[in-house]
PDB file of C-alpha atoms (C1' of nucleotides) in Angstrom:
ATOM      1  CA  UNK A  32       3.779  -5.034  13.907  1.00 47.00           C
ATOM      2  CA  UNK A  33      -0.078  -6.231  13.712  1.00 54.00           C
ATOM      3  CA  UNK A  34      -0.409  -2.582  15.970  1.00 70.00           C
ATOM      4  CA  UNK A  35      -0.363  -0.304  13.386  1.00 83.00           C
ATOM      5  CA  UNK A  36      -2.810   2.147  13.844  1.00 87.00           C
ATOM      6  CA  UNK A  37      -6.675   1.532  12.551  1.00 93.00           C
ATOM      7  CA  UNK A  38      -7.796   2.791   9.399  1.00 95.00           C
ATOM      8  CA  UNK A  39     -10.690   4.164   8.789  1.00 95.00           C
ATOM      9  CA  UNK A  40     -12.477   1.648   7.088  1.00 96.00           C
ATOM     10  CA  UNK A  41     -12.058  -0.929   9.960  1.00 96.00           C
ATOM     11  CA  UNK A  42     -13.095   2.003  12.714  1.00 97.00           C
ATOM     12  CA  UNK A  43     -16.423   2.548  10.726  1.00 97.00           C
ATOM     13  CA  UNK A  44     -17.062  -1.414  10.671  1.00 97.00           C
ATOM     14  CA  UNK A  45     -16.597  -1.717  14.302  1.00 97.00           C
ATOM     15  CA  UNK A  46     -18.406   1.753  15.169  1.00 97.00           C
ATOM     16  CA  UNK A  47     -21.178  -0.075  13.117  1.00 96.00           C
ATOM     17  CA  UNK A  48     -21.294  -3.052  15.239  1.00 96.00           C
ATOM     18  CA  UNK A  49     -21.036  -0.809  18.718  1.00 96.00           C
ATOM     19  CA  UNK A  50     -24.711  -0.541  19.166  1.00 94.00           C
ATOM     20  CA  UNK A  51     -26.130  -3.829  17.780  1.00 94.00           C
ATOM     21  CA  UNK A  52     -24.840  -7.195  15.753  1.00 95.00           C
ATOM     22  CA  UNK A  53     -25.186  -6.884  12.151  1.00 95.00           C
ATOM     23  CA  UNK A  54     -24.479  -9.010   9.437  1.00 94.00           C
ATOM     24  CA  UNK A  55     -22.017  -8.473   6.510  1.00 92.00           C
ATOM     25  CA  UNK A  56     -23.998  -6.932   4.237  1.00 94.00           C
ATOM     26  CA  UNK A  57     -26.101  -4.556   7.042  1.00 95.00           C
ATOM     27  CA  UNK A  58     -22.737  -3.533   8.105  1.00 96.00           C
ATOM     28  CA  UNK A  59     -21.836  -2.269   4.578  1.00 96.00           C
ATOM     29  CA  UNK A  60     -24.595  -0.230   4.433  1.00 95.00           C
ATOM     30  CA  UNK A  61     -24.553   0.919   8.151  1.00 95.00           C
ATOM     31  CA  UNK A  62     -20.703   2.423   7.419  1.00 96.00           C
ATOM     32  CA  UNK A  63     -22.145   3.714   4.426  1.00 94.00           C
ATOM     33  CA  UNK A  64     -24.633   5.834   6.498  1.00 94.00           C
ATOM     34  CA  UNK A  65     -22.557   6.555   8.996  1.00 94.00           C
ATOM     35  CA  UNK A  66     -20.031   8.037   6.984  1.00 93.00           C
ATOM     36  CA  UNK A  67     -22.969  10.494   5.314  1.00 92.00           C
ATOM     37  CA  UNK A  68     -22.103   8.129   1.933  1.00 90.00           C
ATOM     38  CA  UNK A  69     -18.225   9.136   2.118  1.00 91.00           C
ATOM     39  CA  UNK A  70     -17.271   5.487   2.721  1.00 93.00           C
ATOM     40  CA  UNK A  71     -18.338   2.481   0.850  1.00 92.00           C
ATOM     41  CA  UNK A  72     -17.012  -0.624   1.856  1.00 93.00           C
ATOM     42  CA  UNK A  73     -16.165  -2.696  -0.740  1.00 92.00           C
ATOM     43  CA  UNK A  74     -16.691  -6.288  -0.490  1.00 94.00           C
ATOM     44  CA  UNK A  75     -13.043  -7.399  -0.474  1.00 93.00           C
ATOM     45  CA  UNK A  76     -12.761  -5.226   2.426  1.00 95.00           C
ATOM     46  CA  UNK A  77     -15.307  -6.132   4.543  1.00 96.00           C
ATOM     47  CA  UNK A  78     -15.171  -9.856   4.522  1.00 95.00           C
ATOM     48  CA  UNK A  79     -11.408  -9.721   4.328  1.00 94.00           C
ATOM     49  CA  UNK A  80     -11.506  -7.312   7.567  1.00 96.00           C
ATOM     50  CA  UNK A  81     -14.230  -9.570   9.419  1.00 96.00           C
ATOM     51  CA  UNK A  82     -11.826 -12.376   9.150  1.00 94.00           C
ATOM     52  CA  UNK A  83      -9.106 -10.664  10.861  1.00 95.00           C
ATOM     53  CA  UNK A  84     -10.602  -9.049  13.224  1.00 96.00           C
ATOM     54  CA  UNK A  85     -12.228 -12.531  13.899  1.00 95.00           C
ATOM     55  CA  UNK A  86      -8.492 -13.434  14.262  1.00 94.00           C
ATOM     56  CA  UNK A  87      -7.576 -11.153  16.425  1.00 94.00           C
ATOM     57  CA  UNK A  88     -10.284 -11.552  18.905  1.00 95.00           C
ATOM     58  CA  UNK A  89     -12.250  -7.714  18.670  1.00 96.00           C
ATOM     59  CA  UNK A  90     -15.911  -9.406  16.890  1.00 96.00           C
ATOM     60  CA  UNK A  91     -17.269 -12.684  16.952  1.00 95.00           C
ATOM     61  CA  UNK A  92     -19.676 -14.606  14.824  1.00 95.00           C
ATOM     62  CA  UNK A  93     -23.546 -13.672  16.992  1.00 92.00           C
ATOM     63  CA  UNK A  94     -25.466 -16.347  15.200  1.00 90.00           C
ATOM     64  CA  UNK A  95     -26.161 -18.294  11.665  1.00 86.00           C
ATOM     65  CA  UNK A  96     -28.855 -18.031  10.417  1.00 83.00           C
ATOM     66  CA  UNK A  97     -30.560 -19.035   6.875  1.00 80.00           C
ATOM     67  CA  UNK A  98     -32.852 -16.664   5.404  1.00 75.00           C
ATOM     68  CA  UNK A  99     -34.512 -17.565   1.900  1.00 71.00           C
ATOM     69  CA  UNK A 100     -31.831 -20.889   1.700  1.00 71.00           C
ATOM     70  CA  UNK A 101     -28.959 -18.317   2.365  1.00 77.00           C
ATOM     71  CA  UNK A 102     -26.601 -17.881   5.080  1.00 80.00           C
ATOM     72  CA  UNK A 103     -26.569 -14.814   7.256  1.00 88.00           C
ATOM     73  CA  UNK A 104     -24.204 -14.410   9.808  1.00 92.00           C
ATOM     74  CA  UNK A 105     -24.282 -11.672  11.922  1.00 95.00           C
ATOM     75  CA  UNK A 106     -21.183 -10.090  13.844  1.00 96.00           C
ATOM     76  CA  UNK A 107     -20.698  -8.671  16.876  1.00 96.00           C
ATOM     77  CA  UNK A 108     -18.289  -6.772  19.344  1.00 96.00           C
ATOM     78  CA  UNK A 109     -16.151  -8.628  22.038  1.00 96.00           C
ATOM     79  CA  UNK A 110     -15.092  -7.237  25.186  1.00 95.00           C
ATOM     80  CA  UNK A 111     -11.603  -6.778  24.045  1.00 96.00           C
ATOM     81  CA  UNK A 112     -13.015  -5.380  20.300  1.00 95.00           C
ATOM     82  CA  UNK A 113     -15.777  -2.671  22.656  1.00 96.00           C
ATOM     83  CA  UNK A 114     -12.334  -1.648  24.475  1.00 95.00           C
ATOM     84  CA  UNK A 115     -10.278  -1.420  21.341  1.00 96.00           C
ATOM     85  CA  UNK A 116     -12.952   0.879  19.937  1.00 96.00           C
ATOM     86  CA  UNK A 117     -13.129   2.826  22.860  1.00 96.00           C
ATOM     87  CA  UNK A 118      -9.178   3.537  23.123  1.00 95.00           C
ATOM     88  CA  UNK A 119      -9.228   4.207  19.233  1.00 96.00           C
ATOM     89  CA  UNK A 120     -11.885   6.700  19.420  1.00 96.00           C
ATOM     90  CA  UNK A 121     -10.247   8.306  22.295  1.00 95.00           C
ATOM     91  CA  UNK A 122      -6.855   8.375  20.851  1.00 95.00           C
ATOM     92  CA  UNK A 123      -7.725   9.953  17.466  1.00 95.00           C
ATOM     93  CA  UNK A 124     -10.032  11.934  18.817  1.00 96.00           C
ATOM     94  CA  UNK A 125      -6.849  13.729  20.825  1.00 95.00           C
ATOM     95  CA  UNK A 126      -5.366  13.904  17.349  1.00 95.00           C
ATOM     96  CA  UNK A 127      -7.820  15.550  15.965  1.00 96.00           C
ATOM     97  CA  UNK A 128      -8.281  18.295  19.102  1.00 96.00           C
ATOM     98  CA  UNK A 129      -4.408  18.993  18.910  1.00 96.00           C
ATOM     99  CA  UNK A 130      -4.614  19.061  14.650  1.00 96.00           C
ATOM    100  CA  UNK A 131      -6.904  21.319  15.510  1.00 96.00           C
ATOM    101  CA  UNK A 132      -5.082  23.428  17.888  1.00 95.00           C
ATOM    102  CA  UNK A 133      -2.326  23.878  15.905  1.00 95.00           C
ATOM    103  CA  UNK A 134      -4.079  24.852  12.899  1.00 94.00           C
ATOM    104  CA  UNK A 135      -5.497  28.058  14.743  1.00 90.00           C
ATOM    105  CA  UNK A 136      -2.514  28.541  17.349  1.00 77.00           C
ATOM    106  CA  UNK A 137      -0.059  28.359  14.396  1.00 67.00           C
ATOM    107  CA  UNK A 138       0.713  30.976  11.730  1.00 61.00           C
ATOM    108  CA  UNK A 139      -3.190  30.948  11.136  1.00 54.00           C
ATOM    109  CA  UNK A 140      -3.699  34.641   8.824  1.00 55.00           C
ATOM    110  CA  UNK A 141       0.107  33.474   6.893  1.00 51.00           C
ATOM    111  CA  UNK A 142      -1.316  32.353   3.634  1.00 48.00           C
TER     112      UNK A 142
ATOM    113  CA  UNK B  44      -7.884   6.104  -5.342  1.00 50.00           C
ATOM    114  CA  UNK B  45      -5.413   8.546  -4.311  1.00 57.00           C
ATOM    115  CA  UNK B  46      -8.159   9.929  -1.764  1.00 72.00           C
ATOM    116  CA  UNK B  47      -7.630   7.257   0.423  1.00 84.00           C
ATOM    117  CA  UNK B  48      -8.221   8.031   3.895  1.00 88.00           C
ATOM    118  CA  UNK B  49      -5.236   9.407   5.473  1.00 93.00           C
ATOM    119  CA  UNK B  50      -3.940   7.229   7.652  1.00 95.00           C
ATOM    120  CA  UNK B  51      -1.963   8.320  11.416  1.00 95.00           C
ATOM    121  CA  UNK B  52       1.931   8.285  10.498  1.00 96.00           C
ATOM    122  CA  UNK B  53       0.778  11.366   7.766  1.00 96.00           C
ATOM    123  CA  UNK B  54      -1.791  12.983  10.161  1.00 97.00           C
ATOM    124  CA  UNK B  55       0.619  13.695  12.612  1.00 97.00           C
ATOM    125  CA  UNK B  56       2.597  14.500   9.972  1.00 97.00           C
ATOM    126  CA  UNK B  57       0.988  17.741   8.924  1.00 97.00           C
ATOM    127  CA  UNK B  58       0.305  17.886  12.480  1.00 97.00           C
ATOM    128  CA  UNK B  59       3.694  18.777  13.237  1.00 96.00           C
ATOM    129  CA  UNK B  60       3.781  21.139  10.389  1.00 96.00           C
ATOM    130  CA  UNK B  61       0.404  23.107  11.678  1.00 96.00           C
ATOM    131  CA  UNK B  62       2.274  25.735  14.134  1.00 94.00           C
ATOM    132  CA  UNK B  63       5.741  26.344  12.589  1.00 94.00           C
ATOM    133  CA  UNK B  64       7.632  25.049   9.691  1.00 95.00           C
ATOM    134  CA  UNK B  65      10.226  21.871  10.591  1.00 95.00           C
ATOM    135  CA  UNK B  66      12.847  19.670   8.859  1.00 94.00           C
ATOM    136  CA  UNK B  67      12.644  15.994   8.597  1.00 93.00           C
ATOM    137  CA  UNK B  68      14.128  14.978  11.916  1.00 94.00           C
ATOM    138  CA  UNK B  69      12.799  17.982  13.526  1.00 95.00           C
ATOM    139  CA  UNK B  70       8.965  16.735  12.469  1.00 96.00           C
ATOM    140  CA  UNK B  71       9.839  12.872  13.505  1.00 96.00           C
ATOM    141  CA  UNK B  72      10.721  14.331  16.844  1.00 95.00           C
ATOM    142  CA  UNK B  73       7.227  16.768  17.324  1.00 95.00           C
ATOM    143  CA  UNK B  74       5.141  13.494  15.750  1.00 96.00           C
ATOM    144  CA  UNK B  75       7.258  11.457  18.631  1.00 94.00           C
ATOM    145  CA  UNK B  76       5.751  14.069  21.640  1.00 94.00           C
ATOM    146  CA  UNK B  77       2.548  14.665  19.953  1.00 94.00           C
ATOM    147  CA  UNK B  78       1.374  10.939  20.149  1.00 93.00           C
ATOM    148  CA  UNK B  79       2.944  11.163  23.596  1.00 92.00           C
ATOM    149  CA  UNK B  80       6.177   9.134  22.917  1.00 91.00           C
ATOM    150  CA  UNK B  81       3.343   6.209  20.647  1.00 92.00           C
ATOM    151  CA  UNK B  82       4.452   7.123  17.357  1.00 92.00           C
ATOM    152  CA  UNK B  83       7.994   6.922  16.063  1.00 92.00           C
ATOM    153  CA  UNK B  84       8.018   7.866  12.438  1.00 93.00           C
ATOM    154  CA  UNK B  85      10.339   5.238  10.490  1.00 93.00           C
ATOM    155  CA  UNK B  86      12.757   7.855   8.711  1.00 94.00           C
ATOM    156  CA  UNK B  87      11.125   5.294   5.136  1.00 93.00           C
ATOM    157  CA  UNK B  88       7.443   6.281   6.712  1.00 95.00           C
ATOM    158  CA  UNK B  89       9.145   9.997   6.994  1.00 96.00           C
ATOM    159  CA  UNK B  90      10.375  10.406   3.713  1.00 96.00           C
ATOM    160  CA  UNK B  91       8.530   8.687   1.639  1.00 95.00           C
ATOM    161  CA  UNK B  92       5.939  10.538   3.246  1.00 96.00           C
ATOM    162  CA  UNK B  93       7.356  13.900   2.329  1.00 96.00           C
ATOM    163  CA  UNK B  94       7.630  12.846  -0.686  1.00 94.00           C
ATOM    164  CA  UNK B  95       4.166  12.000  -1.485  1.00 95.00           C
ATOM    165  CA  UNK B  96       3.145  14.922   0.095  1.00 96.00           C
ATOM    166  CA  UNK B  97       5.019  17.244  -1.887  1.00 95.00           C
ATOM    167  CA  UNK B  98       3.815  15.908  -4.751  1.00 94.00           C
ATOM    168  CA  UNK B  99       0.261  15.618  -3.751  1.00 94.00           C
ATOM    169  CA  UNK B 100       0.766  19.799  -2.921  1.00 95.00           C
ATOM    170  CA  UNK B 101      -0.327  19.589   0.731  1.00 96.00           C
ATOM    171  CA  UNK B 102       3.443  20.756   2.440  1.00 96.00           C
ATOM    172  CA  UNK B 103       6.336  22.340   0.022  1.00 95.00           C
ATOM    173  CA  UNK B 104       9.590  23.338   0.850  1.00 94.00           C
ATOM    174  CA  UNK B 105      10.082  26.496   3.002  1.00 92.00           C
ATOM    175  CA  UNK B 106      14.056  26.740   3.473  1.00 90.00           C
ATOM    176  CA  UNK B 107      16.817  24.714   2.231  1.00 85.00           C
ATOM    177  CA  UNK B 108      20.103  25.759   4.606  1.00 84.00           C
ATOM    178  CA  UNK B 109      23.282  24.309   4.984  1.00 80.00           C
ATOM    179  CA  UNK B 110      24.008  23.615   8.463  1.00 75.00           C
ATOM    180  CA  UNK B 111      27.876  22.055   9.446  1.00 72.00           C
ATOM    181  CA  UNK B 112      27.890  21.675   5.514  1.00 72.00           C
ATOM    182  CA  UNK B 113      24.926  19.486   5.578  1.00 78.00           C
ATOM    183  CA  UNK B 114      21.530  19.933   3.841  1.00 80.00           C
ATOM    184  CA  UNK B 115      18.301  20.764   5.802  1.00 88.00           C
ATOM    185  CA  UNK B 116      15.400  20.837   4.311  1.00 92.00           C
ATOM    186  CA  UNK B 117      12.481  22.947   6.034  1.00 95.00           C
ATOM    187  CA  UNK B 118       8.927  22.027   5.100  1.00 96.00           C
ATOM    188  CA  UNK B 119       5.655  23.988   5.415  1.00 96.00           C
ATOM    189  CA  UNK B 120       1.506  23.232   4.819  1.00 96.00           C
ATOM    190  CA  UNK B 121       0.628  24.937   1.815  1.00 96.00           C
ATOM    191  CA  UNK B 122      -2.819  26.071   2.067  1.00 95.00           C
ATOM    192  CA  UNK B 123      -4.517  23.302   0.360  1.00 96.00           C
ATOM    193  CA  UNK B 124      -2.493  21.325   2.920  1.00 96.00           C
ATOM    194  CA  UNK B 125      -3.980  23.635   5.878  1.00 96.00           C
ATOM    195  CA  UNK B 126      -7.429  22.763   4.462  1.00 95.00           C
ATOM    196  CA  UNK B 127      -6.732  18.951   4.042  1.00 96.00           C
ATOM    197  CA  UNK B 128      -5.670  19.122   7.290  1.00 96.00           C
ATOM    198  CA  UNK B 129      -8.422  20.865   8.717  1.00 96.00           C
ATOM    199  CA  UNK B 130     -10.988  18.597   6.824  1.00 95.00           C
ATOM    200  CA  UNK B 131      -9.210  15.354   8.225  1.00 96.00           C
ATOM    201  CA  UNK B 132      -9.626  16.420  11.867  1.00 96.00           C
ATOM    202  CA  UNK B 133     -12.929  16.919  11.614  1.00 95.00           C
ATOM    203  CA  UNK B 134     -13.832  13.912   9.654  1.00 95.00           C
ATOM    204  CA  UNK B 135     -12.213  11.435  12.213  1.00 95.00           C
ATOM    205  CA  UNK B 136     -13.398  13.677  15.191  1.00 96.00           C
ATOM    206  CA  UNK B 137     -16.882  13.180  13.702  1.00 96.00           C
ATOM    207  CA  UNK B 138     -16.250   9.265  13.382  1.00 95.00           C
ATOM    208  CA  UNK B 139     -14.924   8.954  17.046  1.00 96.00           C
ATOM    209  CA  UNK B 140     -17.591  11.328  18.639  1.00 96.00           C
ATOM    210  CA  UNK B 141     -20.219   8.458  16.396  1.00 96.00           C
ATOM    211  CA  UNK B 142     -18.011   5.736  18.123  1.00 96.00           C
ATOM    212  CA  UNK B 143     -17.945   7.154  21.537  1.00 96.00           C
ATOM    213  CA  UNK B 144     -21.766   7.711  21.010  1.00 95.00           C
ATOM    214  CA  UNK B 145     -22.600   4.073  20.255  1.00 95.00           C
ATOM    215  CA  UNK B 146     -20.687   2.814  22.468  1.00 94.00           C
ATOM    216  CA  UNK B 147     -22.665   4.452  25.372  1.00 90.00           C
ATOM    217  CA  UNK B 148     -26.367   4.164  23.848  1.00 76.00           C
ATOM    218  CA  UNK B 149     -25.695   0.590  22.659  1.00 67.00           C
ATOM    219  CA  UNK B 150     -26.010  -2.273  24.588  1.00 61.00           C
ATOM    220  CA  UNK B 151     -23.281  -1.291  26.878  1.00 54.00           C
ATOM    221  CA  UNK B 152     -23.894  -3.434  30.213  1.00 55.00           C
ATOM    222  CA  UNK B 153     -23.925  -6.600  28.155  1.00 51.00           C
ATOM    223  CA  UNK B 154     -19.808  -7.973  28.460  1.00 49.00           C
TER     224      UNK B 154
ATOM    225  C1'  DC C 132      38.252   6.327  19.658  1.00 51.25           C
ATOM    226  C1'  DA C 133      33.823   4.696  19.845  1.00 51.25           C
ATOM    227  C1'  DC C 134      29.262   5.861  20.250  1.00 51.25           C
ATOM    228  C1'  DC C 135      25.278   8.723  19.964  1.00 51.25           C
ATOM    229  C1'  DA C 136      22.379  12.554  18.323  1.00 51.25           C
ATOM    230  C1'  DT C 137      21.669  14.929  14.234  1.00 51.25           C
ATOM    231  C1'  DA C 138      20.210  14.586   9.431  1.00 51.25           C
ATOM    232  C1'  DT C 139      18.730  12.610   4.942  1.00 51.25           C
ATOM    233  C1'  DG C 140      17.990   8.968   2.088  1.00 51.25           C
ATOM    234  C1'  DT C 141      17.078   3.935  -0.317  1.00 51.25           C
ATOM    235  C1'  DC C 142      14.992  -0.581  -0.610  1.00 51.25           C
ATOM    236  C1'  DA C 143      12.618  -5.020   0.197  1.00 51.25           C
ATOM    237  C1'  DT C 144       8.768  -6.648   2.716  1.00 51.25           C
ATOM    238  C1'  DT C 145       4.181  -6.582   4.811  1.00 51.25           C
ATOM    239  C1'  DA C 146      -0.549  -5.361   5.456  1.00 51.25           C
ATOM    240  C1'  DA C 147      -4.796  -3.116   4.345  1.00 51.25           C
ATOM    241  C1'  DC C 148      -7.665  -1.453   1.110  1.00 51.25           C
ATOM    242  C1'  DC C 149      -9.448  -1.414  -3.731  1.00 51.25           C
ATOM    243  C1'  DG C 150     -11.837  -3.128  -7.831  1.00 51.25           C
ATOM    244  C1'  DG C 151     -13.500  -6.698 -10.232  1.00 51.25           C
ATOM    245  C1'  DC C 152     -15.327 -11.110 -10.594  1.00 51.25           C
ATOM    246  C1'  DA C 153     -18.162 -15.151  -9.075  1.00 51.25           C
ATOM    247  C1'  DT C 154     -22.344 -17.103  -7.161  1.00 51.25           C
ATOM    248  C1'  DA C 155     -27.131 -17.343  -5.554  1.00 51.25           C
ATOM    249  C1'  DT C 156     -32.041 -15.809  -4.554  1.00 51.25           C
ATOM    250  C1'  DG C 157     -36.196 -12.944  -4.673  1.00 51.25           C
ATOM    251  C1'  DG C 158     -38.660  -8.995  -6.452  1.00 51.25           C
ATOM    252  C1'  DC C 159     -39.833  -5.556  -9.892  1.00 51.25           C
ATOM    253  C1'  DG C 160     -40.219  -3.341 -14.415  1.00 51.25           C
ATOM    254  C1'  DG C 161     -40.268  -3.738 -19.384  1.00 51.25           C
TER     255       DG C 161
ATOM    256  C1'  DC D 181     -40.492 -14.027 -19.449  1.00 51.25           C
ATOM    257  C1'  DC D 182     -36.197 -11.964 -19.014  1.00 51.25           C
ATOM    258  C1'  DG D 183     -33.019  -8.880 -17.363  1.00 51.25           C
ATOM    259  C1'  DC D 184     -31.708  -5.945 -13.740  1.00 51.25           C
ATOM    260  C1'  DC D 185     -31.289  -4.643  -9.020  1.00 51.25           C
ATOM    261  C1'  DA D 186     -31.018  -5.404  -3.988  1.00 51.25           C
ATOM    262  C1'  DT D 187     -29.597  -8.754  -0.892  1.00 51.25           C
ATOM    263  C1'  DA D 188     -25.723 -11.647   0.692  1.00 51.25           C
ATOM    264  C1'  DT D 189     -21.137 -13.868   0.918  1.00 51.25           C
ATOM    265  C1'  DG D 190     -16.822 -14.722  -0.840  1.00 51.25           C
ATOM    266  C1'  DC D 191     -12.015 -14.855  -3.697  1.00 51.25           C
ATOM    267  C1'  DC D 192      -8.117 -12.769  -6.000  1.00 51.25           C
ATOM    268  C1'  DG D 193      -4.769  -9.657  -8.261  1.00 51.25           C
ATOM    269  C1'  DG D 194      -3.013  -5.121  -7.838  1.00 51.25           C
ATOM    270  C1'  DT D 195      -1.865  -0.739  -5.497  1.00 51.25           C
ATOM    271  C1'  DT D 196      -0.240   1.967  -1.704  1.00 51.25           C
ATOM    272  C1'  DA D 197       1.509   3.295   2.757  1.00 51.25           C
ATOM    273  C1'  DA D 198       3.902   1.993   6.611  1.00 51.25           C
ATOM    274  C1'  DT D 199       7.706  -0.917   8.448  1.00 51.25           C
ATOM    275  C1'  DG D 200      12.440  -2.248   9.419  1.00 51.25           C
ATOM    276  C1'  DA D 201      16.932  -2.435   8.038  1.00 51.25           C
ATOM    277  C1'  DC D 202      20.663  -0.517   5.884  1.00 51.25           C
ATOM    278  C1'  DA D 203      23.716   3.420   4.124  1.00 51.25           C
ATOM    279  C1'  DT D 204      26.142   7.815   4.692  1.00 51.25           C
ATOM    280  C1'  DA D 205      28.003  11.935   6.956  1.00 51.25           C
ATOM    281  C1'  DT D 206      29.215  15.293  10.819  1.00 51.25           C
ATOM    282  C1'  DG D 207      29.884  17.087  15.494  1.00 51.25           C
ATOM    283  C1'  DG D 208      29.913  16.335  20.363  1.00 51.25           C
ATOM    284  C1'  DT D 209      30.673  13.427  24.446  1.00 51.25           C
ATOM    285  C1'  DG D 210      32.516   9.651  27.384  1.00 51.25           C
TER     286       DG D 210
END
DNA sequence: CACCATATGTCATTAACCGGCATATGGCGG
DNA sequence: CCGCCATATGCCGGTTAATGACATATGGTG
């Protein structure tokens, strides 16, 4: 199944292309804050994960530009990639309410 | 890295295991209703998983009984596990809350 | 008597992430 | 002037977790 749940690597990159297109490299370092430094995306990650999510439709190449005689492209969110987000957020998001939950409904004062 | 972020199969997991302790099937079945019928844990995601767990010290084994002369096995989040737990939820309920966020203040009328 | 729920387990495959390497430019410090 | 670092994109081998299928065993139900 290609539905197997998002990790968190791939949620960062899109939550980093949710408010404006960004290029490869601005992306990295957007996670990277977003994250408070936790995450780092490595490169083999992040161009590996822009090409399938390319694939499957949830970014799209913005525009191609050259700066200094290199290429920047710069990413952003589809419709169904701004809807994918959304349903992602919401869902672990519940998770994390009924981890949550549990964790002080449960057998809290035990150990 | 073994600090990998967790990924949802092994949040729900410990999920099931916040409240009360369970057996194998018992936790596929409360990771089943949790997700709201989404997630059926693969009894290879399930065990394996255990196992990994164990070893990593985040669940250990509360009760071993034999019921209709056949083993069951009843696991329980040791307190590092509690913690991990605890820690996870609120990382990726900080990353969806960011999501959610950007979503809203970006340039959401565009699509 | 066959099938299903219960219950635990193994194993090959797949997919995502990791870490390192490669390449190229422009700026800054030694 | 030369090396290092930030910028920028990209490939590739290896690791790890989840998947899907198979195996085994019992007790209850149609």
């Amino acid at each position: 199944m290609t539905d197997r749940a998002m990790q968190e690597p791939t949620l960062l990159l899109l939550t980093a292309l949710a408010d404006e297109p960004r290029h490869g490299y601005a992306i990295a370092r957007e996670v990277e804050a977003i994250s408070s430094g936790r995450v780092k995306l490595r490169t083999g990650t992040l161009y590996g994960a822009l090409e399938r999510l390319l694939q499957q439709g949830l970014i799209e190449v913005h525009s191609e530009e050259v700066v200094d005689s290199r290429l920047r492209r710069t990413y952003t969110l589809t419709s169904p990639g701004r809807t994918a987000l959304a349903v992602e957020a919401e869902r672990i998001a519940a998770t994390a309410r009924e981890a949550t939950r549990r964790l002080g409904a449960g057998k809290a004062a035990t150990a």
